[in-house]
Amino acid sequence: MYKETLLMMPGPVPMPETVRNAMTKQAMNHRSKDFGDCYAEIVKILKPVFGTSNDMLVLSGSGTAGQEAAIGSFAKDKKIVSLVNGKFGERLGLISKIYGPTQMLESEWGHPLNLEGLAESLENGAEVVTMVHNETSAAILNPAEEVGKLCKKHDALFILDGITSIGGDVFKADEWGVDVAIVGSQKCLAAPAGLAAVSVSQKAWDRLSENRPFYLDLKKAKKSADLSPMETPTTPAVPLFLALRESCKLIEEEGIENRIARHQKMSAAVRAAGKTWGLKLVPQVDALHKASNTVTGFFYPEGIEDSKIRGACKKMGIEFAGGQDRLKGKIFRIGNMGIIDTPEILATVAAVQMCFKKTGYKLEGDGLSAAVEVLSQ
Amino acid sequence: MYKETLLMMPGPVPMPETVRNAMTKQAMNHRSKDFGDCYAEIVKILKPVFGTSNDMLVLSGSGTAGQEAAIGSFAKDKKIVSLVNGKFGERLGLISKIYGPTQMLESEWGHPLNLEGLAESLENGAEVVTMVHNETSAAILNPAEEVGKLCKKHDALFILDGITSIGGDVFKADEWGVDVAIVGSQKCLAAPAGLAAVSVSQKAWDRLSENRPFYLDLKKAKKSADLSPMETPTTPAVPLFLALRESCKLIEEEGIENRIARHQKMSAAVRAAGKTWGLKLVPQVDALHKASNTVTGFFYPEGIEDSKIRGACKKMGIEFAGGQDRLKGKIFRIGNMGIIDTPEILATVAAVQMCFKKTGYKLEGDGLSAAVEVLSQ
C-alpha cells in the first residue's frame, strides 16, 4: 500500500494542501503584476514574522544560498567571526572563509557558544559576526539577543541565520539588532524547499561589499524588488513563490503568536517524553542557551543502534532525523516545524517508545503519558 | 473571464499538465531513494539531449546560477575571454569579471561574434572561453562547433551556455568539445523555472579552481551526485526536480530528433511570416551565425510602437517578448520553446498580422499564409 511518510524532520516538513496545489498554476511571465503581487504579499506577511521593518528579499535557492548571499554581499574582505556549535554554524564559517579573513569560534556541538571569545574578537576589530539562531544539528537555541547587543556595542554587522526558527519561534530582528536575517522556505514556514528570504538593515546596505557574487548579490535583488511591480534580477522559481505565498497566508491566518506557542508546546511535549524516558538532551543548556523549540535532540543510550529506533519508526511510516557528521549514530532528532501538531507528536512519541521497548531497553518511565500531559494543557 | 495567457516568450514557457501536477507531491526527505531516483532519471534522459557522456549535475537555481557555477568552479583566477553579441553573453562576461581577468570581445547585439579576436586571445594564452549558444536577446544562434574547435586547438576550457537551445535545437557537447554546458529548466525543456543542469568534462574537473563559491560549487555537487542514491550538497528544490523529471519523460517520449525538428519547423514558420511581411530579422546571419530555432526576433518598422503590437496581442491573450536593454522598443521576439506547436504559432502569427493591420501599417504580404505553407510541409 502506498502511503506518504510522516516527515518529522527538522525540514523538509509536510506542506498544507493549498501550498502544494498552488504550484500547478501555468507558467507566467515573472516580469508581471501577477508575479510582483505574489512577491509583495510574501514580503508583507514575512516582515512581522522576522520582527523587522527592514528590506526583505526572496532568493531562488536554499537556506545555504541565503547564507552565502548575506556573507558574499556584506562580509567580503572584512574581518569575520563565526560562532560555531553545530553543523550549520560551521557552514556559515566555511562560507565566510571563502569571502574574508574568518575566525571560527568553535564550541563542541550543542554546547554554549564562546561569547567571551566573541567579545574579545570584537574588541580587536572584528567587523562581521555570523551565528545560527536555532542550530538544528544539535537542537540548541542560541542567544541572538545577547550577541546582537555585543555587535551593536562594537558596531559590527550581525548576520543571523534564522533558517529553522523564523516562523516557528520568537524572532525579533530589529529589536535584537540583526542586520541580515535568513529563513528557509521548507522549515517553519511549511513551504517547499528552494527559497530563502533575507532581511537587510540600512546599516548593512551602508557597508555593502565590493565585487559581490552575481546570482546571490543582494544589492541586485533589492534593485529589482524596488521596482513596481516587484521583480527579481534573474528568473525566479515561480511555483515556489506561489506556494510560499499560500504558506504565508496560513501563517497570517493562524497568527504568528499562536504559531510560536504551538511550536513551543509541541517541542515541550517531546522534551517531557524524553525526560521521562531518562534520555539525555543533546543541547547543554544554560542561562542563555536553550533547547530548540522546533527540533528536539536526544542521545541514544549506550548500545542502542540508530536503525533499531529510527529505522524501525521509518518502516512504520514516521521519519525523523539522526545525527549529522560527528553526531551520526549517536543522537536522534524529532522536528516539529510548520504544521506539525498534536496528532503527529503523539504518533511519533508513541512510536519511539514502542521501538525502544522492542529493543528490550528499559526506559525509565512512560514518556507518552508525559507528552500527553503537556499537550493537554 | 479568467483565461491563461499563451506565453510565446523565450522562456518561461507553457508547461504540460503532468509536469505541473508532479509538483503537488507531499514533501519528501531529499536524502532518500525516492529523490535519488528522480535525480538519476533526469540525468539519464538529459545526457543524450546535451550530446554528452560527461557528468551531469542539477542545481537549484536559474540558468544564471548555472552560468556562475561554471565560471566560479572552473574559471576563477584564470584568463577568460567572453564572446558577446547579446545580453546573455554579456552576463557571462560580467560574471567572469567577478572571478578572473576577463576580456569581453563585444560585437553589436545580433551581429556575428569576433572570432578573429578570439583566435588572437587564445594565441596569447586565454585559458577559458565563455559563449552563449542561442542568444535569445538577439535571436541569434552562435557557432558552437567552430568555437569548440578553436578552444580544443589552444587547449582552453569551453564554457557554453545552452540555456535556450538544449532540448530544442541540435546540441553536441562532446562532439563540439564543450567542457561545461548549461541548460535552464524553463526554456526548451518546458519545466518550471528554478533549475539549471550542467554537464562537466574530465578536462574541466582536472582544472578545478581553488576557493570556489559554496552554493554553486560544482565539485560539491559532483561529490553528492556520486552517492547512491544520488544527492545534492544542500537542500534541493524538490518540487522542481519532480516536475523536471516529467518534462524529461515527455522529451524521451517525443524523441529528441523529433523535438528538434519541431522547433526548427515552428521557427521557420515565424521567419517565413516575417519575411513575407517585409520585416527585418534581428540577427545578422552569415556562414557561421544563424537565426535561432527557438526564438525569432524582428525589428519594428519605423514609427511602429511596441505597445501597438505587443501590447495589443497581450490584451488578446498572447504574450511574446520585446527587446531588452539597448534593443527595448526596437524589436519583438516570438519564442517557440518546449511544447509550442502549430496551433500556438498560427494564433500568434495571425494576431501579429492583425495588430499590424490595425495600426494602419502596410505589411508587404500575407505572412500568415507563408507560415501556413511552412507548417503544412
Short mmCIF file of N, CA, C and O in Angstrom, two decimals, chain A residues 204-283:
data_model
loop_
_atom_site.label_atom_id
_atom_site.label_comp_id
_atom_site.label_asym_id
_atom_site.label_seq_id
_atom_site.Cartn_x
_atom_site.Cartn_y
_atom_site.Cartn_z
N ALA A 204 23.57 47.51 7.08
CA ALA A 204 24.19 46.55 6.15
C ALA A 204 24.33 47.17 4.76
O ALA A 204 25.39 47.08 4.14
N TRP A 205 23.27 47.81 4.28
CA TRP A 205 23.35 48.43 2.94
C TRP A 205 24.49 49.45 2.89
O TRP A 205 25.17 49.59 1.87
N ASP A 206 24.68 50.17 3.99
CA ASP A 206 25.73 51.19 4.03
C ASP A 206 27.12 50.56 3.96
O ASP A 206 28.11 51.26 3.73
N ARG A 207 27.20 49.28 4.20
CA ARG A 207 28.52 48.62 4.21
C ARG A 207 28.61 47.51 3.17
O ARG A 207 29.33 46.52 3.34
N LEU A 208 27.88 47.69 2.12
CA LEU A 208 27.87 46.72 1.02
C LEU A 208 29.30 46.41 0.55
O LEU A 208 30.12 47.32 0.40
N SER A 209 29.59 45.16 0.33
CA SER A 209 30.93 44.79 -0.15
C SER A 209 31.08 45.08 -1.64
O SER A 209 30.09 45.17 -2.37
N GLU A 210 32.31 45.21 -2.06
CA GLU A 210 32.63 45.33 -3.49
C GLU A 210 32.74 43.92 -4.08
O GLU A 210 32.98 42.97 -3.37
N ASN A 211 32.60 43.84 -5.40
CA ASN A 211 32.86 42.58 -6.11
C ASN A 211 32.09 41.39 -5.53
O ASN A 211 32.64 40.34 -5.25
N ARG A 212 30.80 41.60 -5.38
CA ARG A 212 29.92 40.58 -4.80
C ARG A 212 29.65 39.46 -5.80
O ARG A 212 29.82 39.64 -7.00
N PRO A 213 29.19 38.29 -5.30
CA PRO A 213 28.79 37.25 -6.25
C PRO A 213 27.64 37.76 -7.11
O PRO A 213 27.00 38.76 -6.76
N PHE A 214 27.37 37.09 -8.21
CA PHE A 214 26.37 37.61 -9.16
C PHE A 214 24.97 37.11 -8.82
O PHE A 214 24.07 37.89 -8.55
N TYR A 215 24.81 35.80 -8.81
CA TYR A 215 23.46 35.23 -8.61
C TYR A 215 22.93 35.58 -7.23
O TYR A 215 21.74 35.79 -7.05
N LEU A 216 23.80 35.63 -6.25
CA LEU A 216 23.37 35.84 -4.87
C LEU A 216 23.66 37.26 -4.38
O LEU A 216 23.81 37.49 -3.18
N ASP A 217 23.74 38.21 -5.29
CA ASP A 217 24.01 39.60 -4.93
C ASP A 217 22.72 40.25 -4.40
O ASP A 217 21.76 40.45 -5.14
N LEU A 218 22.73 40.59 -3.13
CA LEU A 218 21.52 41.17 -2.53
C LEU A 218 21.24 42.58 -3.02
O LEU A 218 20.09 43.03 -3.02
N LYS A 219 22.28 43.28 -3.44
CA LYS A 219 22.07 44.63 -3.99
C LYS A 219 21.23 44.56 -5.26
O LYS A 219 20.30 45.35 -5.45
N LYS A 220 21.57 43.61 -6.13
CA LYS A 220 20.79 43.43 -7.36
C LYS A 220 19.35 43.01 -7.01
O LYS A 220 18.39 43.47 -7.63
N ALA A 221 19.24 42.16 -6.01
CA ALA A 221 17.90 41.71 -5.60
C ALA A 221 17.07 42.89 -5.12
O ALA A 221 15.88 43.00 -5.42
N LYS A 222 17.71 43.79 -4.39
CA LYS A 222 16.97 44.97 -3.90
C LYS A 222 16.55 45.88 -5.05
O LYS A 222 15.43 46.38 -5.08
N LYS A 223 17.47 46.08 -5.97
CA LYS A 223 17.16 46.96 -7.11
C LYS A 223 15.91 46.44 -7.85
O LYS A 223 15.03 47.22 -8.23
N SER A 224 15.83 45.14 -8.03
CA SER A 224 14.67 44.57 -8.72
C SER A 224 13.42 44.59 -7.85
O SER A 224 12.32 44.81 -8.34
N ALA A 225 13.62 44.36 -6.55
CA ALA A 225 12.47 44.34 -5.64
C ALA A 225 11.88 45.74 -5.48
O ALA A 225 10.69 45.89 -5.18
N ASP A 226 12.71 46.76 -5.70
CA ASP A 226 12.23 48.14 -5.57
C ASP A 226 11.38 48.58 -6.77
O ASP A 226 10.77 49.65 -6.74
N LEU A 227 11.38 47.78 -7.82
CA LEU A 227 10.54 48.10 -8.98
C LEU A 227 9.07 47.89 -8.63
O LEU A 227 8.73 47.24 -7.65
N SER A 228 8.22 48.45 -9.45
CA SER A 228 6.79 48.24 -9.26
C SER A 228 6.20 47.84 -10.62
O SER A 228 6.26 48.63 -11.55
N PRO A 229 5.67 46.61 -10.77
CA PRO A 229 5.61 45.55 -9.76
C PRO A 229 6.99 45.00 -9.40
O PRO A 229 7.94 45.15 -10.16
N MET A 230 7.06 44.37 -8.23
CA MET A 230 8.33 43.81 -7.74
C MET A 230 8.87 42.76 -8.71
O MET A 230 8.11 42.01 -9.31
N GLU A 231 10.18 42.71 -8.81
CA GLU A 231 10.82 41.72 -9.68
C GLU A 231 12.00 41.08 -8.96
O GLU A 231 12.37 41.49 -7.87
N THR A 232 12.58 40.10 -9.63
CA THR A 232 13.84 39.51 -9.18
C THR A 232 14.85 39.72 -10.30
O THR A 232 14.46 39.81 -11.46
N PRO A 233 16.14 39.81 -9.98
CA PRO A 233 17.12 40.14 -11.04
C PRO A 233 17.25 39.04 -12.09
O PRO A 233 17.50 39.32 -13.24
N THR A 234 17.12 37.79 -11.66
CA THR A 234 17.16 36.67 -12.61
C THR A 234 15.86 35.89 -12.46
O THR A 234 15.09 36.14 -11.53
N THR A 235 15.62 34.96 -13.36
CA THR A 235 14.34 34.24 -13.36
C THR A 235 14.09 33.55 -12.01
O THR A 235 14.91 32.74 -11.58
N PRO A 236 13.00 33.86 -11.37
CA PRO A 236 12.70 33.23 -10.08
C PRO A 236 12.05 31.86 -10.27
O PRO A 236 11.49 31.57 -11.33
N ALA A 237 12.10 31.04 -9.23
CA ALA A 237 11.43 29.73 -9.23
C ALA A 237 9.95 29.99 -8.92
O ALA A 237 9.49 29.84 -7.79
N VAL A 238 9.21 30.38 -9.94
CA VAL A 238 7.84 30.88 -9.76
C VAL A 238 6.93 29.95 -8.95
O VAL A 238 6.24 30.40 -8.03
N PRO A 239 6.90 28.63 -9.25
CA PRO A 239 5.97 27.78 -8.48
C PRO A 239 6.26 27.84 -6.97
O PRO A 239 5.34 27.76 -6.16
N LEU A 240 7.53 27.99 -6.63
CA LEU A 240 7.87 28.03 -5.20
C LEU A 240 7.40 29.34 -4.56
O LEU A 240 6.99 29.36 -3.39
N PHE A 241 7.47 30.42 -5.32
CA PHE A 241 6.92 31.69 -4.81
C PHE A 241 5.41 31.57 -4.58
O PHE A 241 4.89 32.03 -3.56
N LEU A 242 4.73 30.96 -5.54
CA LEU A 242 3.27 30.81 -5.41
C LEU A 242 2.93 29.97 -4.18
O LEU A 242 1.99 30.26 -3.45
N ALA A 243 3.73 28.93 -3.96
CA ALA A 243 3.50 28.06 -2.80
C ALA A 243 3.80 28.82 -1.51
O ALA A 243 3.04 28.73 -0.53
N LEU A 244 4.90 29.56 -1.51
CA LEU A 244 5.28 30.29 -0.29
C LEU A 244 4.23 31.33 0.07
O LEU A 244 3.94 31.56 1.24
N ARG A 245 3.62 31.93 -0.94
CA ARG A 245 2.55 32.89 -0.65
C ARG A 245 1.41 32.21 0.12
O ARG A 245 0.88 32.77 1.08
N GLU A 246 1.06 31.01 -0.31
CA GLU A 246 -0.02 30.29 0.39
C GLU A 246 0.39 29.97 1.83
O GLU A 246 -0.41 30.09 2.75
N SER A 247 1.64 29.55 2.00
CA SER A 247 2.14 29.30 3.36
C SER A 247 2.03 30.55 4.21
O SER A 247 1.62 30.49 5.37
N CYS A 248 2.42 31.66 3.63
CA CYS A 248 2.39 32.92 4.37
C CYS A 248 0.96 33.27 4.78
O CYS A 248 0.72 33.71 5.90
N LYS A 249 0.03 33.04 3.86
CA LYS A 249 -1.37 33.32 4.18
C LYS A 249 -1.82 32.49 5.38
O LYS A 249 -2.56 32.97 6.24
N LEU A 250 -1.41 31.23 5.41
CA LEU A 250 -1.79 30.36 6.53
C LEU A 250 -1.15 30.83 7.84
O LEU A 250 -1.75 30.72 8.91
N ILE A 251 0.05 31.34 7.74
CA ILE A 251 0.73 31.87 8.94
C ILE A 251 -0.03 33.09 9.46
O ILE A 251 -0.29 33.23 10.65
N GLU A 252 -0.44 33.93 8.53
CA GLU A 252 -1.20 35.13 8.91
C GLU A 252 -2.53 34.72 9.56
O GLU A 252 -2.96 35.31 10.55
N GLU A 253 -3.14 33.70 8.97
CA GLU A 253 -4.43 33.24 9.47
C GLU A 253 -4.30 32.68 10.89
O GLU A 253 -5.13 32.97 11.75
N GLU A 254 -3.25 31.89 11.11
CA GLU A 254 -3.06 31.31 12.44
C GLU A 254 -2.66 32.39 13.43
O GLU A 254 -3.04 32.34 14.60
N GLY A 255 -1.89 33.36 12.96
CA GLY A 255 -1.33 34.38 13.85
C GLY A 255 0.03 33.91 14.32
O GLY A 255 0.17 32.78 14.80
N ILE A 256 1.04 34.76 14.17
CA ILE A 256 2.41 34.31 14.48
C ILE A 256 2.57 33.96 15.96
O ILE A 256 3.28 33.02 16.31
N GLU A 257 1.88 34.68 16.84
CA GLU A 257 1.98 34.37 18.28
C GLU A 257 1.44 32.96 18.57
O GLU A 257 2.05 32.19 19.30
N ASN A 258 0.29 32.67 17.98
CA ASN A 258 -0.29 31.33 18.17
C ASN A 258 0.62 30.26 17.60
O ASN A 258 0.77 29.17 18.16
N ARG A 259 1.20 30.58 16.46
CA ARG A 259 2.06 29.61 15.80
C ARG A 259 3.30 29.32 16.66
O ARG A 259 3.72 28.17 16.79
N ILE A 260 3.86 30.35 17.20
CA ILE A 260 5.04 30.18 18.06
C ILE A 260 4.65 29.37 19.31
O ILE A 260 5.36 28.44 19.70
N ALA A 261 3.51 29.72 19.91
CA ALA A 261 3.04 28.99 21.11
C ALA A 261 2.86 27.51 20.78
O ALA A 261 3.21 26.63 21.58
N ARG A 262 2.32 27.24 19.59
CA ARG A 262 2.13 25.83 19.19
C ARG A 262 3.47 25.12 19.06
O ARG A 262 3.65 24.00 19.56
N HIS A 263 4.42 25.76 18.40
CA HIS A 263 5.75 25.14 18.27
C HIS A 263 6.36 24.89 19.66
O HIS A 263 6.96 23.84 19.90
N GLN A 264 6.20 25.86 20.54
CA GLN A 264 6.79 25.70 21.88
C GLN A 264 6.13 24.55 22.63
O GLN A 264 6.81 23.76 23.30
N LYS A 265 4.83 24.43 22.48
CA LYS A 265 4.11 23.36 23.17
C LYS A 265 4.49 21.98 22.62
O LYS A 265 4.71 21.03 23.38
N MET A 266 4.58 21.88 21.30
CA MET A 266 4.92 20.59 20.68
C MET A 266 6.31 20.13 21.11
O MET A 266 6.51 18.97 21.46
N SER A 267 7.26 21.07 21.11
CA SER A 267 8.62 20.67 21.50
C SER A 267 8.67 20.37 22.99
O SER A 267 9.40 19.47 23.42
N ALA A 268 7.89 21.10 23.77
CA ALA A 268 7.86 20.83 25.22
C ALA A 268 7.35 19.41 25.47
O ALA A 268 7.84 18.71 26.37
N ALA A 269 6.39 18.98 24.67
CA ALA A 269 5.85 17.63 24.83
C ALA A 269 6.93 16.58 24.53
O ALA A 269 7.07 15.59 25.25
N VAL A 270 7.69 16.83 23.47
CA VAL A 270 8.75 15.88 23.12
C VAL A 270 9.83 15.86 24.20
O VAL A 270 10.32 14.80 24.61
N ARG A 271 10.17 17.04 24.69
CA ARG A 271 11.19 17.11 25.77
C ARG A 271 10.69 16.39 27.03
O ARG A 271 11.46 15.68 27.69
N ALA A 272 9.41 16.57 27.33
CA ALA A 272 8.84 15.92 28.52
C ALA A 272 8.91 14.40 28.37
O ALA A 272 9.25 13.68 29.31
N ALA A 273 8.62 13.93 27.16
CA ALA A 273 8.71 12.48 26.90
C ALA A 273 10.13 12.01 27.14
O ALA A 273 10.36 11.02 27.86
N GLY A 274 11.08 12.71 26.57
CA GLY A 274 12.49 12.30 26.68
C GLY A 274 12.98 12.30 28.11
O GLY A 274 13.73 11.41 28.53
N LYS A 275 12.56 13.31 28.86
CA LYS A 275 12.97 13.42 30.26
C LYS A 275 12.44 12.21 31.04
O LYS A 275 13.16 11.60 31.83
N THR A 276 11.19 11.87 30.80
CA THR A 276 10.56 10.73 31.49
C THR A 276 11.22 9.41 31.06
O THR A 276 11.40 8.50 31.87
N TRP A 277 11.58 9.34 29.80
CA TRP A 277 12.29 8.14 29.33
C TRP A 277 13.67 8.01 29.98
O TRP A 277 14.27 6.96 29.98
N GLY A 278 14.19 9.15 30.45
CA GLY A 278 15.54 9.15 31.00
C GLY A 278 16.61 9.35 29.94
O GLY A 278 17.77 8.98 30.14
N LEU A 279 16.25 9.94 28.83
CA LEU A 279 17.24 10.19 27.77
C LEU A 279 17.88 11.56 27.97
O LEU A 279 17.25 12.49 28.48
N LYS A 280 19.11 11.67 27.53
CA LYS A 280 19.85 12.94 27.69
C LYS A 280 19.61 13.83 26.48
O LYS A 280 19.79 13.40 25.34
N LEU A 281 19.22 15.07 26.74
CA LEU A 281 19.06 16.06 25.66
C LEU A 281 20.42 16.34 25.02
O LEU A 281 21.44 16.37 25.72
N VAL A 282 20.45 16.59 23.73
CA VAL A 282 21.71 16.92 23.06
C VAL A 282 22.24 18.29 23.50
O VAL A 282 23.41 18.42 23.84
N PRO A 283 21.42 19.32 23.53
CA PRO A 283 21.97 20.63 23.87
C PRO A 283 22.31 20.74 25.36
O PRO A 283 21.58 20.24 26.21
#
